[in-house]
XYZ file of C-alpha atoms in Angstrom:
667
model
C 14.754 1.389 34.664
C 15.376 0.678 31.185
C 15.852 4.342 29.144
C 13.493 4.526 26.175
C 16.562 5.593 23.502
C 18.287 2.499 24.337
C 15.365 1.113 21.875
C 13.781 4.280 20.466
C 12.615 2.659 16.990
C 14.315 5.269 14.280
C 11.014 7.106 12.982
C 11.771 6.554 9.673
C 11.039 2.340 10.642
C 7.968 3.062 11.856
C 5.254 2.882 9.562
C 2.042 5.762 9.109
C -0.200 3.775 8.945
C -3.260 2.647 11.334
C -1.666 -0.968 14.257
C -1.745 -1.547 17.915
C 1.221 -2.352 19.386
C 3.070 -4.179 22.144
C 5.370 -2.340 24.782
C 7.333 -5.529 26.400
C 9.542 -4.569 29.137
C 13.169 -7.319 29.925
C 11.730 -10.481 30.334
C 9.633 -10.818 27.289
C 6.362 -10.188 28.850
C 3.465 -7.849 27.097
C 3.280 -5.042 29.586
C 0.915 -2.474 27.093
C -1.140 -3.026 24.280
C -1.958 -0.232 21.919
C -3.697 1.148 18.349
C -3.186 3.917 16.815
C -4.123 5.238 13.188
C -0.274 5.705 12.455
C 1.596 4.336 14.148
C 4.310 6.681 13.818
C 3.152 9.837 15.048
C 1.541 7.303 18.160
C 5.042 6.485 18.567
C 7.275 8.911 18.317
C 4.994 11.219 21.618
C 6.269 8.315 23.406
C 9.730 9.115 24.044
C 8.968 12.530 23.732
C 10.487 15.025 26.231
C 9.612 12.624 29.615
C 8.615 15.690 31.645
C 5.895 15.920 29.291
C 4.514 12.050 29.966
C 1.886 11.482 31.772
C 3.011 9.868 35.200
C 1.166 6.723 34.117
C 2.875 7.577 30.830
C 6.323 7.599 32.643
C 6.535 4.477 34.523
C 5.057 2.547 31.561
C 8.129 4.012 28.905
C 10.796 3.003 31.360
C 9.528 -0.299 32.323
C 9.320 -0.693 29.021
C 12.601 -2.476 27.520
C 11.229 -3.501 23.594
C 8.133 -2.300 21.395
C 6.683 -3.570 18.317
C 3.468 -3.346 16.128
C 1.449 -5.008 13.997
C 0.112 -3.361 10.362
C -3.811 -3.618 10.238
C -5.613 -2.290 7.880
C -8.407 0.740 8.818
C -8.866 2.415 12.517
C -11.861 -0.599 13.017
C -9.272 -3.637 12.732
C -6.684 -1.284 15.080
C -10.107 -1.261 17.414
C -11.278 -4.720 17.347
C -6.626 -6.419 17.908
C -6.555 -3.955 20.313
C -9.587 -5.508 22.316
C -8.669 -9.027 21.457
C -4.971 -8.672 22.480
C -5.815 -6.963 25.989
C -7.774 -9.558 26.542
C -4.815 -11.964 25.810
C -2.171 -10.667 27.688
C -3.958 -8.766 30.121
C -0.962 -5.973 29.783
C -0.118 -4.532 33.308
C -0.126 -0.380 32.607
C -4.012 -1.030 30.437
C -7.076 -0.425 33.017
C -9.548 -0.508 29.638
C -11.461 -3.955 28.734
C -9.999 -5.990 31.283
C -13.308 -7.707 32.638
C -14.690 -10.782 31.834
C -17.115 -9.255 29.347
C -17.580 -11.047 26.431
C -17.774 -9.835 23.045
C -20.704 -7.378 22.060
C -22.559 -7.162 18.798
C -25.109 -5.025 17.168
C -28.787 -7.274 17.560
C -32.523 -6.839 15.375
C -34.373 -7.643 17.025
C -37.518 -9.229 14.221
C -39.694 -10.972 15.682
C -41.143 -7.800 17.380
C -43.918 -6.220 16.368
C -41.549 -2.946 16.216
C -38.326 -4.562 15.330
C -35.442 -2.855 17.767
C -31.731 -2.454 17.393
C -29.812 -2.892 20.577
C -26.255 -3.974 21.974
C -26.638 -7.350 23.803
C -23.550 -9.965 25.309
C -24.276 -13.023 26.482
C -26.245 -15.943 25.236
C -28.022 -15.790 21.559
C -32.041 -15.508 21.295
C -34.212 -16.721 19.067
C -35.587 -14.084 16.028
C -32.680 -12.294 16.593
C -30.480 -10.409 13.909
C -26.773 -10.393 14.911
C -23.676 -8.332 12.878
C -19.497 -8.177 14.834
C -18.624 -8.777 17.634
C -17.825 -4.798 17.878
C -15.991 -3.484 20.902
C -17.645 -1.208 23.364
C -16.020 2.315 22.259
C -17.261 1.110 17.778
C -20.416 -0.283 18.413
C -22.187 2.764 19.728
C -21.326 4.663 17.130
C -22.213 2.451 14.358
C -25.096 2.811 15.988
C -25.772 5.783 16.437
C -24.327 6.824 12.591
C -26.673 4.243 10.911
C -29.958 4.948 12.639
C -28.876 8.628 11.011
C -29.598 6.349 7.454
C -32.297 3.930 8.583
C -34.235 5.394 11.495
C -35.700 2.085 12.931
C -36.533 2.132 16.539
C -33.860 1.677 19.689
C -35.344 2.238 23.050
C -37.044 -0.553 25.358
C -40.280 -1.744 25.944
C -41.245 -0.112 28.943
C -40.388 3.910 26.636
C -42.183 2.127 23.573
C -45.796 2.071 26.245
C -46.236 5.470 26.878
C -44.898 6.739 23.273
C -48.532 5.117 22.190
C -50.319 5.526 25.423
C -49.378 9.526 25.576
C -49.440 9.621 22.094
C -45.401 11.216 21.629
C -43.138 10.022 20.526
C -39.612 9.777 22.669
C -36.339 12.523 22.431
C -35.333 9.624 19.515
C -38.012 10.273 16.836
C -37.738 13.706 17.836
C -34.202 14.378 16.427
C -35.544 12.438 13.301
C -33.061 8.494 14.697
C -35.917 6.779 14.579
C -38.914 6.945 11.894
C -41.509 6.561 15.742
C -43.715 3.917 14.281
C -45.221 3.736 18.293
C -47.017 7.132 17.537
C -48.489 5.840 13.591
C -45.672 8.517 11.452
C -44.640 4.930 9.714
C -46.950 1.767 9.372
C -45.544 -1.595 10.622
C -44.658 -2.825 7.719
C -42.723 0.364 6.824
C -40.846 0.234 9.833
C -40.235 -4.229 9.741
C -38.934 -3.077 5.858
C -36.658 -0.321 6.621
C -34.863 -3.245 9.981
C -34.917 -4.845 6.658
C -33.120 -2.520 4.678
C -30.476 -1.734 7.746
C -29.802 -5.698 7.939
C -29.730 -6.110 4.826
C -27.377 -3.391 5.177
C -25.111 -4.848 7.839
C -24.978 -8.146 6.009
C -22.594 -6.983 3.206
C -25.363 -4.566 0.134
C -23.413 -1.904 2.090
C -22.779 -1.043 -1.771
C -26.908 -1.039 -3.222
C -27.340 1.952 -0.311
C -23.997 4.110 -0.290
C -25.489 3.482 -4.542
C -28.655 4.744 -4.392
C -27.813 7.579 -1.682
C -24.913 8.806 -4.437
C -27.766 8.975 -7.133
C -29.475 11.404 -4.929
C -27.029 13.608 -3.820
C -26.287 13.967 -7.554
C -30.283 14.877 -7.773
C -29.967 17.146 -5.199
C -26.964 19.422 -6.582
C -28.688 19.375 -9.718
C -31.574 20.928 -8.659
C -29.299 23.245 -6.004
C -30.621 21.559 -2.514
C -27.058 21.969 -1.119
C -28.334 21.516 1.735
C -29.729 18.678 1.304
C -26.670 17.063 -1.082
C -24.554 17.896 1.970
C -26.447 15.721 4.346
C -26.494 13.147 2.075
C -23.251 13.656 1.653
C -22.113 13.165 5.555
C -24.586 9.522 5.508
C -22.598 8.296 2.499
C -18.407 9.533 4.408
C -20.510 7.480 7.497
C -21.936 4.966 5.979
C -18.062 4.114 3.776
C -16.804 4.453 8.257
C -19.071 1.975 9.043
C -18.716 -0.765 6.464
C -14.527 -0.932 6.203
C -12.905 -3.864 6.550
C -13.272 -6.322 9.703
C -10.655 -8.574 8.992
C -9.105 -9.078 12.149
C -11.614 -10.335 13.605
C -12.974 -13.725 12.142
C -16.019 -16.470 12.152
C -15.931 -17.382 15.985
C -15.221 -21.286 15.047
C -12.473 -20.063 12.133
C -9.048 -21.883 14.563
C -5.723 -21.261 11.920
C -2.652 -20.394 11.010
C -2.154 -17.654 8.812
C 1.707 -17.279 6.772
C 2.545 -14.447 4.401
C 6.077 -13.802 2.816
C 8.158 -10.794 1.638
C 11.035 -12.479 -0.495
C 13.990 -10.153 -2.737
C 16.671 -12.472 -4.465
C 18.523 -13.087 -0.837
C 16.323 -13.104 2.272
C 12.529 -13.852 3.050
C 10.418 -11.818 5.689
C 8.532 -14.066 7.396
C 4.955 -13.717 9.294
C 2.849 -15.860 10.880
C -0.511 -14.743 12.559
C -2.496 -17.538 15.049
C -6.489 -17.095 14.678
C -7.491 -19.005 17.217
C -11.743 -18.854 18.029
C -11.925 -16.129 15.766
C -9.263 -13.321 17.405
C -5.653 -13.374 16.450
C -3.958 -14.616 19.526
C -0.609 -14.462 18.453
C 2.230 -13.329 15.923
C 5.383 -14.260 14.798
C 7.688 -13.343 12.547
C 11.477 -14.339 10.904
C 13.754 -13.640 8.226
C 15.441 -15.774 6.406
C 18.299 -17.377 4.493
C 17.065 -18.280 1.034
C 18.470 -20.849 -0.632
C 19.843 -20.475 -4.764
C 16.712 -21.116 -6.891
C 13.847 -21.715 -3.613
C 10.551 -20.595 -5.385
C 7.879 -19.584 -3.749
C 5.923 -22.775 -3.685
C 9.652 -24.556 -2.286
C 10.006 -21.539 0.629
C 6.266 -22.288 1.615
C 7.525 -26.482 1.994
C 10.476 -25.354 4.479
C 8.501 -23.031 6.466
C 5.914 -25.188 7.347
C 8.307 -27.391 8.091
C 10.468 -25.578 10.370
C 7.319 -24.420 12.568
C 5.756 -27.762 12.940
C 8.532 -29.827 12.493
C 9.029 -30.436 16.697
C 5.475 -30.984 17.474
C 4.731 -33.424 18.388
C 1.421 -35.246 17.458
C 0.262 -35.440 20.906
C 0.524 -31.266 21.124
C -3.012 -30.410 19.692
C -1.273 -27.023 19.265
C -2.352 -27.045 15.433
C -4.748 -25.876 13.532
C -8.220 -27.304 11.687
C -6.522 -24.881 8.901
C -3.365 -23.099 7.286
C -3.878 -20.772 4.480
C -1.009 -20.130 2.794
C 0.648 -17.117 0.392
C 0.652 -20.435 -2.505
C 0.470 -23.888 -2.186
C 3.711 -26.427 -2.110
C 4.194 -28.575 -4.887
C 3.748 -31.696 -2.118
C 0.758 -30.171 -0.892
C -1.042 -33.213 -0.758
C 1.213 -34.882 1.415
C 1.843 -32.236 3.314
C -1.257 -32.344 4.547
C -1.291 -35.107 5.485
C 2.137 -35.300 7.714
C -0.078 -32.257 9.327
C -3.522 -33.867 9.978
C -0.993 -36.554 11.778
C 0.775 -33.664 13.673
C -3.203 -32.681 15.074
C -4.699 -35.810 14.649
C -7.817 -34.257 13.311
C -7.251 -33.069 9.575
C -6.196 -30.286 8.760
C -6.769 -28.030 5.482
C -3.599 -26.672 3.026
C -5.091 -23.588 0.986
C -5.146 -20.217 -0.499
C -8.104 -18.148 0.054
C -9.439 -16.137 -2.690
C -11.743 -13.710 -1.623
C -13.464 -12.228 2.270
C -12.640 -12.061 5.068
C -9.487 -14.759 5.249
C -7.721 -13.287 2.341
C -8.366 -9.579 3.626
C -6.133 -11.176 6.428
C -3.633 -12.660 3.774
C -3.180 -9.461 3.217
C -2.703 -8.147 6.534
C -0.272 -10.222 7.182
C 2.202 -9.788 3.938
C 1.990 -5.787 4.811
C 3.261 -7.200 8.234
C 6.163 -9.098 6.159
C 6.664 -6.119 3.692
C 7.361 -4.121 6.371
C 9.828 -6.621 8.222
C 11.642 -6.682 5.402
C 12.610 -3.885 5.305
C 13.263 -2.507 8.793
C 15.838 -6.086 8.498
C 17.343 -3.961 5.457
C 16.856 -0.536 7.313
C 18.630 -1.023 10.116
C 21.535 -3.639 9.061
C 22.450 -0.655 6.795
C 22.372 1.406 9.775
C 25.310 -0.756 10.760
C 28.360 0.252 11.122
C 30.374 -2.642 11.965
C 27.607 -4.146 8.934
C 28.980 -1.441 6.875
C 32.657 -1.885 7.897
C 32.446 -5.550 7.595
C 30.068 -5.115 3.492
C 32.660 -2.476 2.616
C 36.154 -4.635 3.194
C 34.678 -8.371 1.880
C 34.933 -5.695 -1.143
C 37.945 -4.698 -1.206
C 39.356 -8.688 -0.776
C 36.371 -9.827 -3.823
C 37.355 -7.390 -6.076
C 40.725 -7.383 -5.444
C 40.899 -3.427 -5.168
C 43.687 -0.936 -3.413
C 42.069 -0.095 -0.941
C 38.258 -0.581 0.286
C 35.989 1.211 -1.947
C 34.316 4.695 0.026
C 32.376 5.632 -2.699
C 30.262 3.492 -4.288
C 28.407 5.121 -7.613
C 25.824 2.926 -9.453
C 24.133 3.341 -12.541
C 21.213 1.833 -14.761
C 18.499 2.237 -17.392
C 15.150 2.257 -17.323
C 12.744 2.035 -19.750
C 9.346 -0.043 -21.802
C 10.256 -1.319 -25.451
C 13.491 1.197 -25.898
C 11.055 4.069 -25.740
C 11.123 7.143 -22.543
C 15.169 5.348 -22.097
C 16.371 7.037 -18.652
C 19.122 6.553 -17.040
C 19.818 7.078 -12.800
C 23.478 7.144 -11.300
C 23.266 6.296 -7.389
C 26.165 7.396 -4.557
C 27.078 5.759 -1.892
C 29.869 6.575 0.585
C 31.026 4.436 3.533
C 27.718 1.992 2.828
C 25.550 5.227 3.302
C 23.193 6.557 -0.036
C 24.025 10.210 -0.399
C 20.513 11.421 -2.158
C 22.021 14.763 -1.945
C 24.390 13.272 -5.671
C 22.172 11.105 -7.341
C 22.035 12.120 -10.837
C 19.563 11.676 -14.014
C 20.442 10.892 -17.137
C 17.862 11.330 -20.856
C 18.734 9.238 -23.058
C 17.951 10.224 -27.057
C 18.388 9.725 -30.156
C 20.792 6.481 -31.801
C 22.209 6.448 -28.020
C 18.082 5.468 -26.710
C 18.260 1.948 -29.602
C 19.132 -0.586 -26.672
C 20.766 -1.059 -22.995
C 24.181 -0.768 -23.957
C 24.527 1.661 -26.203
C 22.537 3.672 -23.651
C 25.072 2.970 -20.301
C 28.211 4.272 -22.658
C 26.411 7.147 -22.654
C 25.652 7.290 -19.551
C 28.643 6.706 -17.727
C 30.398 9.298 -20.677
C 28.030 12.385 -19.935
C 28.693 11.217 -16.420
C 32.883 11.118 -16.592
C 33.260 13.721 -19.052
C 31.954 16.194 -16.127
C 34.379 14.624 -13.898
C 37.511 16.106 -16.209
C 35.302 19.545 -16.830
C 35.598 19.755 -13.127
C 39.241 17.588 -12.583
C 40.998 21.482 -14.832
C 39.136 24.109 -12.633
C 40.622 25.120 -9.501
C 40.542 23.352 -5.993
C 38.477 26.102 -4.913
C 35.479 26.120 -7.137
C 35.411 21.944 -8.358
C 32.352 20.727 -7.881
C 30.692 17.363 -6.347
C 31.546 15.521 -9.194
C 35.643 15.997 -9.508
C 36.818 12.560 -7.240
C 36.104 9.800 -9.335
C 34.652 6.820 -7.286
C 37.054 3.368 -5.931
C 34.088 1.476 -7.203
C 31.439 2.111 -10.969
C 28.579 -0.421 -10.196
C 26.407 -1.140 -13.373
C 23.508 -3.343 -13.495
C 23.949 -6.086 -15.385
C 25.836 -8.379 -17.002
C 29.241 -9.045 -19.025
C 27.348 -6.573 -22.086
C 26.921 -3.589 -19.515
C 30.308 -3.385 -17.738
C 31.459 -3.459 -21.280
C 30.167 -0.645 -22.451
C 31.206 0.928 -18.987
C 34.669 0.425 -19.487
C 34.589 1.204 -23.211
C 33.115 4.768 -22.585
C 35.385 5.197 -19.644
C 38.283 4.521 -21.888
C 37.261 6.692 -24.603
C 38.117 8.957 -22.121
C 41.237 8.029 -21.024
C 40.597 6.997 -18.199
C 39.936 3.717 -18.545
C 43.136 3.264 -15.444
C 41.443 5.078 -12.998
C 38.220 4.145 -12.659
C 36.963 -0.107 -11.469
C 33.466 -1.451 -13.341
C 31.891 -4.773 -12.323
C 29.010 -5.184 -13.436
C 25.400 -6.961 -11.291
C 23.665 -9.229 -12.915
C 19.744 -9.640 -11.483
C 18.929 -13.278 -11.587
C 21.794 -15.205 -9.818
C 22.955 -12.359 -8.382
C 27.018 -12.664 -10.703
C 29.864 -9.964 -10.058
C 30.741 -9.521 -13.705
C 34.183 -7.771 -13.738
C 35.541 -7.205 -17.076
C 38.667 -8.933 -17.990
C 36.422 -12.405 -16.869
C 35.086 -14.602 -18.419
C 33.415 -15.853 -15.413
C 32.168 -14.208 -12.802
C 32.922 -14.071 -9.377
C 30.901 -15.220 -7.316
C 29.901 -14.187 -3.488
C 28.558 -16.183 -0.584
C 24.994 -15.799 -0.503
C 25.537 -14.056 2.857
C 28.104 -11.984 2.476
C 27.827 -8.656 3.767
C 29.743 -7.493 0.602
C 26.716 -9.024 -1.493
C 23.970 -7.860 0.107
C 25.328 -3.557 0.270
C 25.740 -4.586 -3.551
C 22.061 -5.273 -4.250
C 21.325 -3.014 -2.609
C 23.029 0.101 -4.054
C 21.727 -1.726 -7.571
C 18.417 -1.897 -5.803
C 18.390 1.322 -5.683
C 19.416 2.768 -8.770
C 16.835 0.822 -10.127
C 14.117 2.876 -7.572
C 15.708 5.798 -8.647
C 15.214 5.295 -12.630
C 12.208 3.130 -12.554
C 10.265 6.739 -10.716
C 12.048 9.183 -13.689
C 10.377 6.481 -16.682
C 7.716 6.945 -14.837
C 7.332 10.542 -14.651
C 8.685 11.011 -18.330
C 6.512 7.826 -19.467
C 3.353 9.878 -17.983
C 4.473 13.655 -19.446
C 4.046 11.511 -22.297
C 0.744 10.604 -22.198
C -1.031 13.468 -21.572
C 0.050 14.321 -24.589
C -3.396 14.268 -27.041
C -5.012 15.306 -30.008
C -5.372 18.861 -28.955
C -2.086 19.410 -28.967
C -1.635 18.754 -32.334
C -4.047 21.915 -33.312
C -2.971 25.570 -34.190
C -4.570 27.688 -31.754
C -5.352 25.786 -28.568
C -2.874 26.745 -25.940
C -2.405 25.040 -22.277
C -5.130 27.090 -21.296
C -8.136 26.255 -24.037
C -6.909 23.590 -23.743
C -7.303 23.251 -19.791
C -10.526 25.027 -20.020
C -12.091 22.428 -22.954
C -11.401 19.835 -20.396
C -12.951 21.254 -17.778
C -16.204 21.975 -19.128
C -16.521 18.618 -20.793
C -15.346 16.308 -17.801
C -13.184 13.965 -19.890
C -11.271 13.358 -23.664
C -14.389 10.745 -24.321
C -16.684 13.384 -23.838
C -14.792 15.805 -25.796
C -13.991 13.573 -28.416
C -18.496 13.133 -28.923
C -19.185 16.920 -29.153
C -20.993 17.857 -31.361
C -19.758 21.166 -33.120
C -22.204 22.779 -31.715
C -20.955 22.327 -28.151
C -18.106 22.752 -28.793
C -18.583 26.143 -29.545
C -20.297 26.430 -26.950
C -17.799 26.243 -24.939
C -15.890 28.412 -22.906
C -13.446 30.168 -25.356
C -13.999 28.043 -28.165
C -15.478 30.036 -31.468
C -16.762 28.532 -34.527
C -13.351 28.323 -36.189
C -11.818 27.251 -33.663
C -14.323 24.463 -32.431
C -13.686 23.492 -36.173
C -11.029 22.655 -36.061
C -11.301 20.694 -32.505
C -14.256 19.018 -34.554
C -12.502 18.102 -37.334
C -9.241 16.432 -35.173
C -11.407 14.293 -33.519
C -13.776 12.763 -36.146
C -10.837 12.417 -39.073
C -11.971 15.362 -41.671
C -8.849 16.303 -42.764
C -7.982 19.652 -44.549
C -11.232 19.511 -45.790
C -13.089 23.673 -45.818
C -9.732 24.137 -43.586
C -7.186 25.298 -46.084
C -3.917 25.578 -45.311
C -1.815 24.159 -42.368
C -0.343 28.002 -42.369
C -3.648 29.835 -42.178
C -5.421 27.867 -39.063
C -6.146 24.416 -41.240
C -5.133 20.788 -40.262
C -2.574 18.114 -42.604
C -4.625 14.387 -43.277
C -3.483 12.810 -40.365
C -0.773 9.501 -41.128
C -1.937 6.345 -42.126
C -5.055 7.151 -43.803
C -6.913 6.711 -40.350
C -8.359 9.379 -38.648
C -7.910 10.496 -34.817
C -10.076 7.572 -33.272
C -7.638 4.362 -35.120
C -10.850 3.847 -37.473
C -9.536 3.400 -41.597
C -10.589 6.680 -43.649
C -12.686 6.765 -46.707
C -16.162 7.259 -45.133
C -18.174 9.832 -46.802
C -18.626 13.017 -43.921
C -19.992 16.359 -44.715
C -18.131 19.777 -46.239
C -17.872 22.345 -43.128
C -17.578 25.765 -43.055
C -15.435 26.427 -40.051
C -15.786 29.894 -39.812
C -19.935 29.795 -39.473
C -19.546 26.008 -38.389
C -21.980 25.883 -41.145
C -22.479 22.356 -42.369
C -23.054 22.022 -46.468
C -24.590 19.693 -49.008
C -21.044 17.310 -49.918
C-alpha cells in the first residue's frame, strides 16, 4: 500500500475553485472520482489523520499513487463532470452512478391540457419540451426550486383526476408549489402561461424573469413589506443558482477537441479536453518549451501537429471540430490535413460565444493552473535550485554562488504614481519578510532610470548606515546581496551601477539587468548582452525573480493609484471633513447623484447646513467665488483654467446665491 504523504500535493498548489478530482493507482488507472466546491478544502481532508478517515476512504488513499484535478466554473459543472467521468472510468471506489441509466432531463408536457413538469429518461415524447441533461440530485433540486417561482402542475394523471373529482388540491397545491388548475384556482390558459414562462426561463430568458423579481423586491422594500421582499430575495437567489453556466455538458451531437494555452516568455502550458457525444471524455495537459519568437498562432500550429501527427488515416479518433484559442496562420492547410486524417470534414475554429466559448474558458483556467503548478514545483526542488545558482555563477563569472539575490523594478502609468519594489531570494527561495517597496517622487520620478537610481541609492544608503552599528544591533539589510538584478536593459543597469558608485560600494555588489522581450542578461561592462540557454535553470530563476518584483511593484502601484483616484472635488471644500463626506455619499448613493442634487436637497443631507450646502453646490456647478467672500472665511477660489467642476467651459450666466440662507437672488 502506498503512503499518502508520498503523493500529497502542497496546500498552496491546490486551487480553491470548484472542480473534479481523480485518484489514480500505480498503474495509472482511475480508482476514484469526486467533486468539490473547493478543491483545496476537499483534497486536504483526504490527507488528514488516518485514524479519522472512514474505512473506505482509508483504503482508497492508500491504494492510490497520485491525485490530479480539473477546475470548472461552478458546482453544477462539477456535478456534471463527476457524473460523466464515473460513467467513463467506472472507478472501483465510486458506488454512485455505476448503473446503465441514461441522463435525466427536465421535461414539460406542453401537449396536455394542464402541462406537467417532470423528470424523464429514455426516448423523447412528442409534444414535450426537454431541458438538461442533469445529474439525479441536481435535477430534483432544480425542479423543486423553480416550482416556487413557476407553480406548474407536477402531479401524475391519477392524482390530477382525484383532485378534480374531490374538489380538493393535493399537498403541492396547499404549499403553493402548484397553482392547482384542477380545482379552478387558475384557468387552463393562465396555467399554460405559467408553463410557457417556465420553458422560457429554462430556454435562456432568465435575466428577464430575475429582473422582474428584483423590481418587485425593490417595490416591497419601499412599502416596508420586508416579509415579501425576503421571499422574493430567496427566489432570486434560487433562480440565479439554477441558471448558472454549464460548460461541461454540450449538445449530444458535439464531438470536439478543445485546446487552450497559457504561456510566459519561456514555456507554455497546454490543456486539451476531448468532448465526445457532448461529454468530456478525457483531458490531457503538458508543458512545452517555447522556441524564440514563437507567436500564439505558430504555437497552435505546433500543438496540432504534435497531437495529431502520429495518428493514421484510419484511426477514426479525430473529432468533427477542433476548437483553438487563436487560428493558426496556415489554418486552411491544417484543416485539409485534419480532414484527410479523419476521412471526413473537420472544422478548425475559435468559438466566440455560447457553451463552447465557455468550455474554452474553462480549459484555459486549467492551463493557467497547470503552468502555476509547474513553476511552483520546479522552484521548490532543491536540486533544481542548486543547479540554477551554479549556472548563474558560471555564466556571470561570480566568485561564489549568488545565495542572496535582490531584484528591483519600477512601476508607473505615464509618469504618475511612480513606485519601486525590491524582492529578496535566498538560496533560490523567496524571502517575503524582506520585500520592500518605495514611493518615488520629485525629480527622481521623471523617468525609469532616475527612479531606479533613487531606489538603489535609498536601499544601499540604509545598508551603509546599518553596517556601522554593532553586530548585535544590525538590521536585516546590514549585509549586501551577492547579486542585484534590475528589470530592464543597459540604461537601467547603468543607473544602478552609478548609484552604487556614488555610495562608494560599486566594487562590492554585482549588478545585472534582465530585459523582458528576449530575456537578455545585460552586464555593466559589456556592449552586448549575455544570452543564457532557453532551457537554463539559471534563466528560469532570474525570470521568476523578475516576475515577482514586477508583481510586487504593480500591486503597490495599483494601491497608490486607487487612493489617488478616490480623491474628489469634495476634498477641496473647506468644512467638509471625512465623516461628512462619508455621510453625504451614503445619503445620495453616488458622486453622480450628489453632483446633480439641488441646493435644497444638499441642505437636507445630515450634517450639512445652508452655508456648507452652498459651498458644495458652488464647487459642483462652477459658481466660483460668487457670494462666497474670500477663502479665509470659508469661500472657494475660482477653478483653474476657466472651467467648472464638470469640465465644461466657464462663462455662462449663473444666479447669485446667498450662501448663508440658501436663497437664490436676482442676477
